[in-house]
Amino acid sequence: MAVETKEYRAEARFQRVSPQKARLVLELIKGRNVQEALETAAFTRKRIAPVIHKLLVSAIDNARYVSGEQGTDLDVDRLYVKQAVANDGPRMKRIRPAPMGRAYRYQRRMSHIVVAVADKNGDEEGTN
């Protein structure tokens, strides 16, 4: 008898950062209250942190919009970050000049970042 909870997502695709670097910031906000996660993302000194902050705000706005469309009441203070992942995107293959007319190949990585928020009280009811 599990109660299904609604989760609200936001995606940022084709971000010019490696997934490993994006995961460093995502691990800081995963499982936290939305307000704590916003503050953490705002004050993290990584290049991808503003993108993750914007993505988190977008997920919260999606939650407000969908709950308004469905006519349900949603308390934004009860939302928490349920899922935060950075998946591999396409790689751009590049060539760097090397000595004696040779070339070194390297890859510029991209990532697809997904943030999902859910209602904390509704999720706890489903775990009993």
CSV table of N, CA, C and O in Angstrom, one decimal:
chain,number,residue,atom,x,y,z
A,1,MET,N,0.8,-1.2,0.0
A,1,MET,CA,0.0,0.0,0.0
A,1,MET,C,0.9,1.3,0.0
A,1,MET,O,0.9,2.0,0.9
A,2,ALA,N,1.6,1.4,-1.0
A,2,ALA,CA,2.5,2.6,-1.1
A,2,ALA,C,1.8,3.8,-1.7
A,2,ALA,O,1.0,3.7,-2.6
A,3,VAL,N,2.0,4.9,-1.0
A,3,VAL,CA,1.4,6.2,-1.5
A,3,VAL,C,2.3,6.8,-2.5
A,3,VAL,O,3.5,7.0,-2.2
A,4,GLU,N,1.8,7.1,-3.7
A,4,GLU,CA,2.6,7.6,-4.7
A,4,GLU,C,2.9,9.1,-4.5
A,4,GLU,O,1.9,9.9,-4.3
A,5,THR,N,4.1,9.5,-4.5
A,5,THR,CA,4.4,10.9,-4.4
A,5,THR,C,4.7,11.5,-5.7
A,5,THR,O,5.3,10.9,-6.6
A,6,LYS,N,4.4,12.8,-5.8
A,6,LYS,CA,4.6,13.5,-7.1
A,6,LYS,C,6.0,14.2,-7.0
A,6,LYS,O,6.3,14.8,-6.0
A,7,GLU,N,6.8,13.9,-8.0
A,7,GLU,CA,8.1,14.6,-8.0
A,7,GLU,C,8.1,15.5,-9.2
A,7,GLU,O,7.5,15.3,-10.2
A,8,TYR,N,8.8,16.6,-9.1
A,8,TYR,CA,8.9,17.7,-10.1
A,8,TYR,C,10.3,17.8,-10.5
A,8,TYR,O,11.2,18.0,-9.7
A,9,ARG,N,10.5,17.8,-11.9
A,9,ARG,CA,11.9,17.7,-12.4
A,9,ARG,C,12.2,19.0,-13.2
A,9,ARG,O,11.3,19.7,-13.7
A,10,ALA,N,13.5,19.2,-13.4
A,10,ALA,CA,14.0,20.2,-14.3
A,10,ALA,C,15.3,19.6,-14.9
A,10,ALA,O,16.1,19.0,-14.2
A,11,GLU,N,15.6,19.9,-16.1
A,11,GLU,CA,16.8,19.4,-16.8
A,11,GLU,C,17.5,20.5,-17.4
A,11,GLU,O,16.9,21.5,-18.0
A,12,ALA,N,18.8,20.4,-17.4
A,12,ALA,CA,19.7,21.3,-18.2
A,12,ALA,C,20.6,20.4,-19.0
A,12,ALA,O,21.4,19.6,-18.5
A,13,ARG,N,20.4,20.4,-20.3
A,13,ARG,CA,21.1,19.5,-21.2
A,13,ARG,C,22.2,20.2,-21.9
A,13,ARG,O,22.2,21.4,-22.1
A,14,PHE,N,23.2,19.4,-22.3
A,14,PHE,CA,24.3,19.9,-23.1
A,14,PHE,C,25.1,21.0,-22.4
A,14,PHE,O,25.5,22.0,-23.0
A,15,GLN,N,25.4,20.8,-21.1
A,15,GLN,CA,26.2,21.8,-20.3
A,15,GLN,C,27.6,21.5,-20.5
A,15,GLN,O,28.1,20.3,-20.5
A,16,ARG,N,28.4,22.5,-20.8
A,16,ARG,CA,29.8,22.3,-21.1
A,16,ARG,C,30.7,22.2,-19.8
A,16,ARG,O,31.5,23.0,-19.5
A,17,VAL,N,30.4,21.1,-19.1
A,17,VAL,CA,31.2,20.8,-17.9
A,17,VAL,C,31.2,19.3,-17.9
A,17,VAL,O,30.2,18.6,-18.3
A,18,SER,N,32.3,18.7,-17.4
A,18,SER,CA,32.3,17.2,-17.3
A,18,SER,C,31.3,16.8,-16.2
A,18,SER,O,31.1,17.5,-15.2
A,19,PRO,N,30.7,15.6,-16.4
A,19,PRO,CA,29.8,15.1,-15.3
A,19,PRO,C,30.4,14.9,-14.0
A,19,PRO,O,29.8,15.2,-12.9
A,20,GLN,N,31.7,14.6,-13.9
A,20,GLN,CA,32.4,14.4,-12.7
A,20,GLN,C,32.4,15.8,-11.9
A,20,GLN,O,32.2,15.8,-10.7
A,21,LYS,N,32.7,16.9,-12.6
A,21,LYS,CA,32.7,18.2,-11.9
A,21,LYS,C,31.3,18.6,-11.5
A,21,LYS,O,31.2,19.2,-10.4
A,22,ALA,N,30.3,18.3,-12.3
A,22,ALA,CA,29.0,18.7,-11.9
A,22,ALA,C,28.5,17.9,-10.7
A,22,ALA,O,27.8,18.4,-9.8
A,23,ARG,N,28.9,16.6,-10.6
A,23,ARG,CA,28.5,15.8,-9.5
A,23,ARG,C,29.0,16.3,-8.1
A,23,ARG,O,28.4,16.0,-7.1
A,24,LEU,N,30.2,17.0,-8.2
A,24,LEU,CA,30.7,17.5,-6.9
A,24,LEU,C,29.7,18.5,-6.3
A,24,LEU,O,29.5,18.5,-5.1
A,25,VAL,N,29.1,19.3,-7.1
A,25,VAL,CA,28.1,20.3,-6.5
A,25,VAL,C,26.8,19.5,-6.2
A,25,VAL,O,26.1,19.8,-5.2
A,26,LEU,N,26.4,18.6,-7.1
A,26,LEU,CA,25.1,17.9,-6.9
A,26,LEU,C,25.1,17.1,-5.6
A,26,LEU,O,24.1,17.0,-5.0
A,27,GLU,N,26.2,16.5,-5.3
A,27,GLU,CA,26.3,15.7,-4.0
A,27,GLU,C,26.1,16.6,-2.8
A,27,GLU,O,25.6,16.1,-1.8
A,28,LEU,N,26.4,17.9,-2.9
A,28,LEU,CA,26.2,18.8,-1.8
A,28,LEU,C,24.7,19.1,-1.5
A,28,LEU,O,24.4,19.4,-0.4
A,29,ILE,N,23.9,19.1,-2.6
A,29,ILE,CA,22.5,19.5,-2.4
A,29,ILE,C,21.6,18.3,-2.3
A,29,ILE,O,20.4,18.4,-2.0
A,30,LYS,N,22.0,17.1,-2.7
A,30,LYS,CA,21.2,15.9,-2.7
A,30,LYS,C,20.6,15.6,-1.3
A,30,LYS,O,21.4,15.5,-0.4
A,31,GLY,N,19.3,15.4,-1.2
A,31,GLY,CA,18.7,15.0,0.0
A,31,GLY,C,18.4,16.2,1.0
A,31,GLY,O,17.8,16.0,2.0
A,32,ARG,N,18.8,17.4,0.6
A,32,ARG,CA,18.6,18.6,1.5
A,32,ARG,C,17.2,19.2,1.2
A,32,ARG,O,16.6,19.0,0.2
A,33,ASN,N,16.8,20.0,2.2
A,33,ASN,CA,15.7,20.9,2.1
A,33,ASN,C,15.9,21.8,0.9
A,33,ASN,O,17.1,22.2,0.7
A,34,VAL,N,14.9,22.3,0.2
A,34,VAL,CA,15.1,23.1,-0.9
A,34,VAL,C,15.7,24.4,-0.6
A,34,VAL,O,16.6,24.9,-1.3
A,35,GLN,N,15.4,25.0,0.6
A,35,GLN,CA,16.0,26.3,1.0
A,35,GLN,C,17.5,26.1,1.3
A,35,GLN,O,18.3,26.9,0.9
A,36,GLU,N,17.8,25.1,1.9
A,36,GLU,CA,19.2,24.8,2.2
A,36,GLU,C,20.0,24.5,0.9
A,36,GLU,O,21.1,25.0,0.8
A,37,ALA,N,19.4,23.8,0.0
A,37,ALA,CA,20.0,23.5,-1.3
A,37,ALA,C,20.3,24.8,-2.1
A,37,ALA,O,21.3,24.9,-2.8
A,38,LEU,N,19.3,25.7,-2.1
A,38,LEU,CA,19.5,27.0,-2.8
A,38,LEU,C,20.6,27.8,-2.2
A,38,LEU,O,21.4,28.3,-3.0
A,39,GLU,N,20.7,27.8,-0.9
A,39,GLU,CA,21.8,28.5,-0.3
A,39,GLU,C,23.1,27.9,-0.6
A,39,GLU,O,24.1,28.6,-0.8
A,40,THR,N,23.2,26.6,-0.5
A,40,THR,CA,24.4,25.9,-0.8
A,40,THR,C,24.9,26.1,-2.2
A,40,THR,O,26.1,26.4,-2.5
A,41,ALA,N,24.0,26.0,-3.2
A,41,ALA,CA,24.3,26.2,-4.6
A,41,ALA,C,24.7,27.7,-4.8
A,41,ALA,O,25.6,28.0,-5.7
A,42,ALA,N,24.1,28.6,-4.1
A,42,ALA,CA,24.4,30.0,-4.3
A,42,ALA,C,25.8,30.4,-3.9
A,42,ALA,O,26.5,31.2,-4.4
A,43,PHE,N,26.3,29.7,-2.8
A,43,PHE,CA,27.6,30.0,-2.2
A,43,PHE,C,28.7,29.0,-2.5
A,43,PHE,O,29.8,29.2,-2.0
A,44,THR,N,28.4,28.1,-3.4
A,44,THR,CA,29.5,27.2,-3.8
A,44,THR,C,30.3,27.8,-4.9
A,44,THR,O,29.8,28.4,-5.9
A,45,ARG,N,31.6,27.7,-4.8
A,45,ARG,CA,32.6,28.3,-5.7
A,45,ARG,C,33.0,27.4,-6.8
A,45,ARG,O,34.2,27.0,-6.9
A,46,LYS,N,32.1,26.9,-7.6
A,46,LYS,CA,32.4,26.1,-8.8
A,46,LYS,C,31.7,26.8,-9.9
A,46,LYS,O,30.7,27.5,-9.8
A,47,ARG,N,32.2,26.6,-11.1
A,47,ARG,CA,31.7,27.2,-12.3
A,47,ARG,C,30.3,26.8,-12.7
A,47,ARG,O,29.5,27.5,-13.2
A,48,ILE,N,29.9,25.6,-12.3
A,48,ILE,CA,28.6,25.0,-12.7
A,48,ILE,C,27.6,25.3,-11.6
A,48,ILE,O,26.4,25.1,-11.8
A,49,ALA,N,28.0,25.9,-10.5
A,49,ALA,CA,27.0,26.1,-9.4
A,49,ALA,C,25.9,27.1,-9.7
A,49,ALA,O,24.8,26.8,-9.4
A,50,PRO,N,26.1,28.2,-10.5
A,50,PRO,CA,25.0,29.0,-10.9
A,50,PRO,C,24.0,28.3,-11.8
A,50,PRO,O,22.8,28.6,-11.7
A,51,VAL,N,24.5,27.4,-12.6
A,51,VAL,CA,23.6,26.7,-13.5
A,51,VAL,C,22.7,25.7,-12.6
A,51,VAL,O,21.5,25.6,-12.9
A,52,ILE,N,23.3,25.1,-11.6
A,52,ILE,CA,22.6,24.2,-10.8
A,52,ILE,C,21.6,25.0,-9.9
A,52,ILE,O,20.4,24.5,-9.7
A,53,HIS,N,22.0,26.2,-9.5
A,53,HIS,CA,21.0,27.0,-8.7
A,53,HIS,C,19.8,27.4,-9.6
A,53,HIS,O,18.7,27.3,-9.1
A,54,LYS,N,20.1,27.8,-10.8
A,54,LYS,CA,19.0,28.1,-11.7
A,54,LYS,C,18.1,26.9,-12.0
A,54,LYS,O,16.9,27.0,-12.1
A,55,LEU,N,18.7,25.7,-12.1
A,55,LEU,CA,18.0,24.5,-12.4
A,55,LEU,C,17.1,24.2,-11.2
A,55,LEU,O,15.9,23.7,-11.3
A,56,LEU,N,17.6,24.4,-10.0
A,56,LEU,CA,16.8,24.1,-8.8
A,56,LEU,C,15.6,25.1,-8.7
A,56,LEU,O,14.5,24.7,-8.3
A,57,VAL,N,15.8,26.3,-9.0
A,57,VAL,CA,14.7,27.3,-9.0
A,57,VAL,C,13.7,26.9,-10.0
A,57,VAL,O,12.5,27.0,-9.8
A,58,SER,N,14.1,26.4,-11.2
A,58,SER,CA,13.2,25.9,-12.2
A,58,SER,C,12.4,24.7,-11.8
A,58,SER,O,11.2,24.7,-12.0
A,59,ALA,N,13.0,23.8,-11.0
A,59,ALA,CA,12.3,22.7,-10.5
A,59,ALA,C,11.2,23.1,-9.5
A,59,ALA,O,10.1,22.6,-9.5
A,60,ILE,N,11.5,24.1,-8.7
A,60,ILE,CA,10.6,24.6,-7.7
A,60,ILE,C,9.4,25.3,-8.4
A,60,ILE,O,8.2,25.1,-8.1
A,61,ASP,N,9.7,26.1,-9.4
A,61,ASP,CA,8.7,26.7,-10.2
A,61,ASP,C,7.8,25.7,-11.0
A,61,ASP,O,6.6,25.9,-11.1
A,62,ASN,N,8.4,24.6,-11.4
A,62,ASN,CA,7.6,23.6,-12.1
A,62,ASN,C,6.7,23.0,-11.0
A,62,ASN,O,5.5,22.6,-11.4
A,63,ALA,N,7.1,22.8,-9.8
A,63,ALA,CA,6.3,22.2,-8.8
A,63,ALA,C,5.1,23.1,-8.5
A,63,ALA,O,3.9,22.7,-8.4
A,64,ARG,N,5.4,24.5,-8.4
A,64,ARG,CA,4.3,25.4,-8.2
A,64,ARG,C,3.3,25.4,-9.3
A,64,ARG,O,2.1,25.4,-9.1
A,65,TYR,N,3.8,25.4,-10.5
A,65,TYR,CA,2.9,25.4,-11.7
A,65,TYR,C,2.0,24.2,-11.8
A,65,TYR,O,0.8,24.3,-12.0
A,66,VAL,N,2.6,23.0,-11.7
A,66,VAL,CA,1.9,21.8,-11.8
A,66,VAL,C,0.9,21.6,-10.7
A,66,VAL,O,-0.3,21.2,-10.9
A,67,SER,N,1.2,22.0,-9.5
A,67,SER,CA,0.3,21.9,-8.4
A,67,SER,C,-0.9,22.9,-8.6
A,67,SER,O,-2.0,22.6,-8.2
A,68,GLY,N,-0.6,24.0,-9.1
A,68,GLY,CA,-1.7,25.0,-9.4
A,68,GLY,C,-2.6,24.5,-10.5
A,68,GLY,O,-3.8,24.7,-10.5
A,69,GLU,N,-2.0,23.8,-11.5
A,69,GLU,CA,-2.8,23.3,-12.6
A,69,GLU,C,-3.7,22.1,-12.1
A,69,GLU,O,-4.8,22.0,-12.6
A,70,GLN,N,-3.2,21.3,-11.2
A,70,GLN,CA,-4.0,20.2,-10.7
A,70,GLN,C,-4.9,20.6,-9.6
A,70,GLN,O,-5.7,19.8,-9.1
A,71,GLY,N,-4.8,21.8,-9.1
A,71,GLY,CA,-5.6,22.2,-8.0
A,71,GLY,C,-5.3,21.7,-6.6
A,71,GLY,O,-6.1,21.7,-5.7
A,72,THR,N,-4.0,21.2,-6.5
A,72,THR,CA,-3.6,20.7,-5.2
A,72,THR,C,-2.8,21.8,-4.5
A,72,THR,O,-2.2,22.6,-5.1
A,73,ASP,N,-2.8,21.7,-3.2
A,73,ASP,CA,-2.0,22.7,-2.4
A,73,ASP,C,-0.6,22.1,-2.2
A,73,ASP,O,-0.4,21.0,-1.8
A,74,LEU,N,0.4,23.0,-2.4
A,74,LEU,CA,1.8,22.5,-2.3
A,74,LEU,C,2.5,23.5,-1.4
A,74,LEU,O,2.5,24.7,-1.6
A,75,ASP,N,3.1,23.0,-0.3
A,75,ASP,CA,3.9,23.8,0.6
A,75,ASP,C,5.4,23.7,0.1
A,75,ASP,O,6.0,22.7,0.2
A,76,VAL,N,5.9,24.8,-0.4
A,76,VAL,CA,7.2,24.8,-0.9
A,76,VAL,C,8.3,24.6,0.2
A,76,VAL,O,9.3,24.0,-0.1
A,77,ASP,N,7.9,24.9,1.4
A,77,ASP,CA,8.9,24.7,2.5
A,77,ASP,C,9.1,23.2,2.8
A,77,ASP,O,10.1,22.8,3.4
A,78,ARG,N,8.2,22.4,2.4
A,78,ARG,CA,8.3,20.9,2.6
A,78,ARG,C,9.0,20.2,1.5
A,78,ARG,O,9.2,19.0,1.6
A,79,LEU,N,9.4,20.9,0.4
A,79,LEU,CA,10.1,20.2,-0.7
A,79,LEU,C,11.5,20.0,-0.3
A,79,LEU,O,12.1,20.7,0.4
A,80,TYR,N,12.0,18.9,-0.9
A,80,TYR,CA,13.4,18.5,-0.7
A,80,TYR,C,14.0,18.0,-2.0
A,80,TYR,O,13.2,17.6,-2.9
A,81,VAL,N,15.3,18.0,-2.2
A,81,VAL,CA,15.9,17.5,-3.4
A,81,VAL,C,15.9,16.0,-3.4
A,81,VAL,O,16.7,15.4,-2.6
A,82,LYS,N,15.1,15.4,-4.2
A,82,LYS,CA,15.0,13.9,-4.1
A,82,LYS,C,16.0,13.3,-5.0
A,82,LYS,O,16.6,12.2,-4.7
A,83,GLN,N,16.3,13.9,-6.2
A,83,GLN,CA,17.3,13.3,-7.1
A,83,GLN,C,18.1,14.4,-7.7
A,83,GLN,O,17.5,15.5,-8.1
A,84,ALA,N,19.4,14.3,-7.9
A,84,ALA,CA,20.3,15.2,-8.5
A,84,ALA,C,21.4,14.4,-9.2
A,84,ALA,O,22.2,13.9,-8.5
A,85,VAL,N,21.3,14.3,-10.5
A,85,VAL,CA,22.3,13.5,-11.3
A,85,VAL,C,22.8,14.3,-12.4
A,85,VAL,O,22.2,15.2,-13.0
A,86,ALA,N,24.0,13.9,-12.8
A,86,ALA,CA,24.7,14.4,-14.0
A,86,ALA,C,25.1,13.3,-14.8
A,86,ALA,O,25.9,12.5,-14.5
A,87,ASN,N,24.5,13.2,-16.0
A,87,ASN,CA,24.7,12.1,-16.9
A,87,ASN,C,25.7,12.6,-18.0
A,87,ASN,O,25.7,13.7,-18.3
A,88,ASP,N,26.3,11.6,-18.7
A,88,ASP,CA,27.2,11.9,-19.8
A,88,ASP,C,26.4,12.5,-21.0
A,88,ASP,O,25.3,12.0,-21.3
A,89,GLY,N,26.9,13.5,-21.6
A,89,GLY,CA,26.3,14.0,-22.8
A,89,GLY,C,27.3,13.6,-24.0
A,89,GLY,O,28.2,12.8,-23.8
A,90,PRO,N,27.1,14.2,-25.1
A,90,PRO,CA,28.0,13.9,-26.2
A,90,PRO,C,29.4,14.5,-26.0
A,90,PRO,O,29.5,15.5,-25.2
A,91,ARG,N,30.4,14.0,-26.6
A,91,ARG,CA,31.7,14.4,-26.4
A,91,ARG,C,32.2,15.1,-27.7
A,91,ARG,O,31.9,14.6,-28.8
A,92,MET,N,32.9,16.2,-27.6
A,92,MET,CA,33.5,16.8,-28.7
A,92,MET,C,34.9,16.4,-28.8
A,92,MET,O,35.7,16.6,-27.9
A,93,LYS,N,35.3,15.8,-29.9
A,93,LYS,CA,36.7,15.4,-30.1
A,93,LYS,C,37.5,16.5,-30.7
A,93,LYS,O,37.1,17.1,-31.7
A,94,ARG,N,38.6,16.8,-30.1
A,94,ARG,CA,39.5,17.9,-30.5
A,94,ARG,C,40.9,17.4,-30.7
A,94,ARG,O,41.3,16.4,-30.1
A,95,ILE,N,41.7,18.2,-31.4
A,95,ILE,CA,43.1,17.8,-31.6
A,95,ILE,C,43.9,19.0,-31.2
A,95,ILE,O,43.6,20.2,-31.5
A,96,ARG,N,45.0,18.7,-30.4
A,96,ARG,CA,46.0,19.7,-30.0
A,96,ARG,C,47.3,19.5,-30.7
A,96,ARG,O,47.7,18.3,-30.8
A,97,PRO,N,47.9,20.5,-31.1
A,97,PRO,CA,49.2,20.3,-31.8
A,97,PRO,C,50.3,19.8,-30.8
A,97,PRO,O,50.3,20.1,-29.7
A,98,ALA,N,51.1,18.9,-31.4
A,98,ALA,CA,52.1,18.3,-30.6
A,98,ALA,C,53.5,18.4,-31.3
A,98,ALA,O,53.5,18.8,-32.5
A,99,PRO,N,54.5,18.2,-30.6
A,99,PRO,CA,55.9,18.4,-31.3
A,99,PRO,C,56.1,17.5,-32.5
A,99,PRO,O,55.4,16.4,-32.6
A,100,MET,N,56.9,17.9,-33.4
A,100,MET,CA,57.3,17.2,-34.6
A,100,MET,C,56.2,16.9,-35.5
A,100,MET,O,56.1,15.8,-36.1
A,101,GLY,N,55.2,17.8,-35.6
A,101,GLY,CA,54.1,17.6,-36.6
A,101,GLY,C,53.1,16.6,-36.2
A,101,GLY,O,52.2,16.3,-37.0
A,102,ARG,N,53.1,16.1,-35.0
A,102,ARG,CA,52.1,15.2,-34.5
A,102,ARG,C,50.9,15.9,-33.9
A,102,ARG,O,50.9,17.1,-33.8
A,103,ALA,N,49.9,15.1,-33.5
A,103,ALA,CA,48.7,15.7,-32.9
A,103,ALA,C,48.3,14.9,-31.7
A,103,ALA,O,48.3,13.7,-31.8
A,104,TYR,N,47.9,15.5,-30.6
A,104,TYR,CA,47.3,14.8,-29.5
A,104,TYR,C,45.8,15.0,-29.5
A,104,TYR,O,45.3,16.1,-29.7
A,105,ARG,N,45.1,13.9,-29.3
A,105,ARG,CA,43.6,14.0,-29.3
A,105,ARG,C,43.1,14.1,-27.9
A,105,ARG,O,43.7,13.5,-27.0
A,106,TYR,N,42.1,14.9,-27.7
A,106,TYR,CA,41.5,15.0,-26.4
A,106,TYR,C,40.0,15.2,-26.6
A,106,TYR,O,39.5,15.5,-27.7
A,107,GLN,N,39.2,15.1,-25.5
A,107,GLN,CA,37.7,15.1,-25.6
A,107,GLN,C,37.2,16.2,-24.7
A,107,GLN,O,37.6,16.3,-23.5
A,108,ARG,N,36.3,17.1,-25.2
A,108,ARG,CA,35.6,18.0,-24.4
A,108,ARG,C,34.3,17.4,-24.0
A,108,ARG,O,33.5,17.1,-24.8
A,109,ARG,N,34.1,17.2,-22.7
A,109,ARG,CA,32.9,16.5,-22.2
A,109,ARG,C,31.8,17.4,-22.0
A,109,ARG,O,32.0,18.6,-21.6
A,110,MET,N,30.6,16.9,-22.1
A,110,MET,CA,29.3,17.6,-21.8
A,110,MET,C,28.5,16.7,-20.9
A,110,MET,O,28.7,15.5,-20.8
A,111,SER,N,27.5,17.4,-20.2
A,111,SER,CA,26.7,16.6,-19.3
A,111,SER,C,25.3,17.1,-19.4
A,111,SER,O,25.0,18.2,-19.8
A,112,HIS,N,24.4,16.2,-19.0
A,112,HIS,CA,22.9,16.4,-18.9
A,112,HIS,C,22.7,16.4,-17.4
A,112,HIS,O,22.8,15.3,-16.8
A,113,ILE,N,22.2,17.5,-16.8
A,113,ILE,CA,22.0,17.5,-15.4
A,113,ILE,C,20.5,17.5,-15.1
A,113,ILE,O,19.7,18.2,-15.8
A,114,VAL,N,20.0,16.7,-14.2
A,114,VAL,CA,18.6,16.5,-13.8
A,114,VAL,C,18.5,16.7,-12.3
A,114,VAL,O,19.2,16.1,-11.5
A,115,VAL,N,17.6,17.6,-11.9
A,115,VAL,CA,17.2,17.8,-10.5
A,115,VAL,C,15.8,17.6,-10.3
A,115,VAL,O,14.9,18.1,-11.1
A,116,ALA,N,15.4,16.7,-9.3
A,116,ALA,CA,14.0,16.4,-9.0
A,116,ALA,C,13.7,16.8,-7.6
A,116,ALA,O,14.6,16.4,-6.7
A,117,VAL,N,12.6,17.5,-7.3
A,117,VAL,CA,12.2,17.8,-6.0
A,117,VAL,C,10.9,17.1,-5.7
A,117,VAL,O,10.1,16.8,-6.6
A,118,ALA,N,10.7,16.7,-4.4
A,118,ALA,CA,9.5,16.0,-4.0
A,118,ALA,C,9.0,16.6,-2.6
A,118,ALA,O,9.8,17.2,-1.9
A,119,ASP,N,7.8,16.3,-2.3
A,119,ASP,CA,7.2,16.7,-1.0
A,119,ASP,C,7.7,15.7,0.1
A,119,ASP,O,7.6,14.5,0.0
A,120,LYS,N,8.3,16.3,1.1
A,120,LYS,CA,8.9,15.5,2.2
A,120,LYS,C,7.9,14.7,2.9
A,120,LYS,O,8.0,13.5,3.2
A,121,ASN,N,6.7,15.3,3.3
A,121,ASN,CA,5.7,14.6,4.1
A,121,ASN,C,5.1,13.5,3.3
A,121,ASN,O,4.8,12.4,3.8
A,122,GLY,N,4.8,13.7,2.1
A,122,GLY,CA,4.2,12.7,1.2
A,122,GLY,C,5.1,11.5,1.0
A,122,GLY,O,4.7,10.4,0.9
A,123,ASP,N,6.4,11.8,0.9
A,123,ASP,CA,7.3,10.7,0.7
A,123,ASP,C,7.5,9.8,2.0
A,123,ASP,O,7.7,8.6,1.9
A,124,GLU,N,7.4,10.4,3.2
A,124,GLU,CA,7.5,9.7,4.4
A,124,GLU,C,6.4,8.7,4.6
A,124,GLU,O,6.5,7.7,5.2
A,125,GLU,N,5.2,9.1,4.1
A,125,GLU,CA,4.0,8.2,4.3
A,125,GLU,C,4.2,7.0,3.5
A,125,GLU,O,3.7,5.9,3.9
A,126,GLY,N,4.8,7.1,2.3
A,126,GLY,CA,5.0,5.9,1.5
A,126,GLY,C,6.0,4.9,2.0
A,126,GLY,O,6.0,3.8,1.6
A,127,THR,N,6.9,5.3,2.9
A,127,THR,CA,7.9,4.4,3.4
A,127,THR,C,7.5,3.6,4.6
A,127,THR,O,8.2,2.7,5.0
A,128,ASN,N,6.3,3.9,5.2
A,128,ASN,CA,5.8,3.1,6.4
A,128,ASN,C,5.3,1.8,6.0
A,128,ASN,O,4.8,1.5,5.0
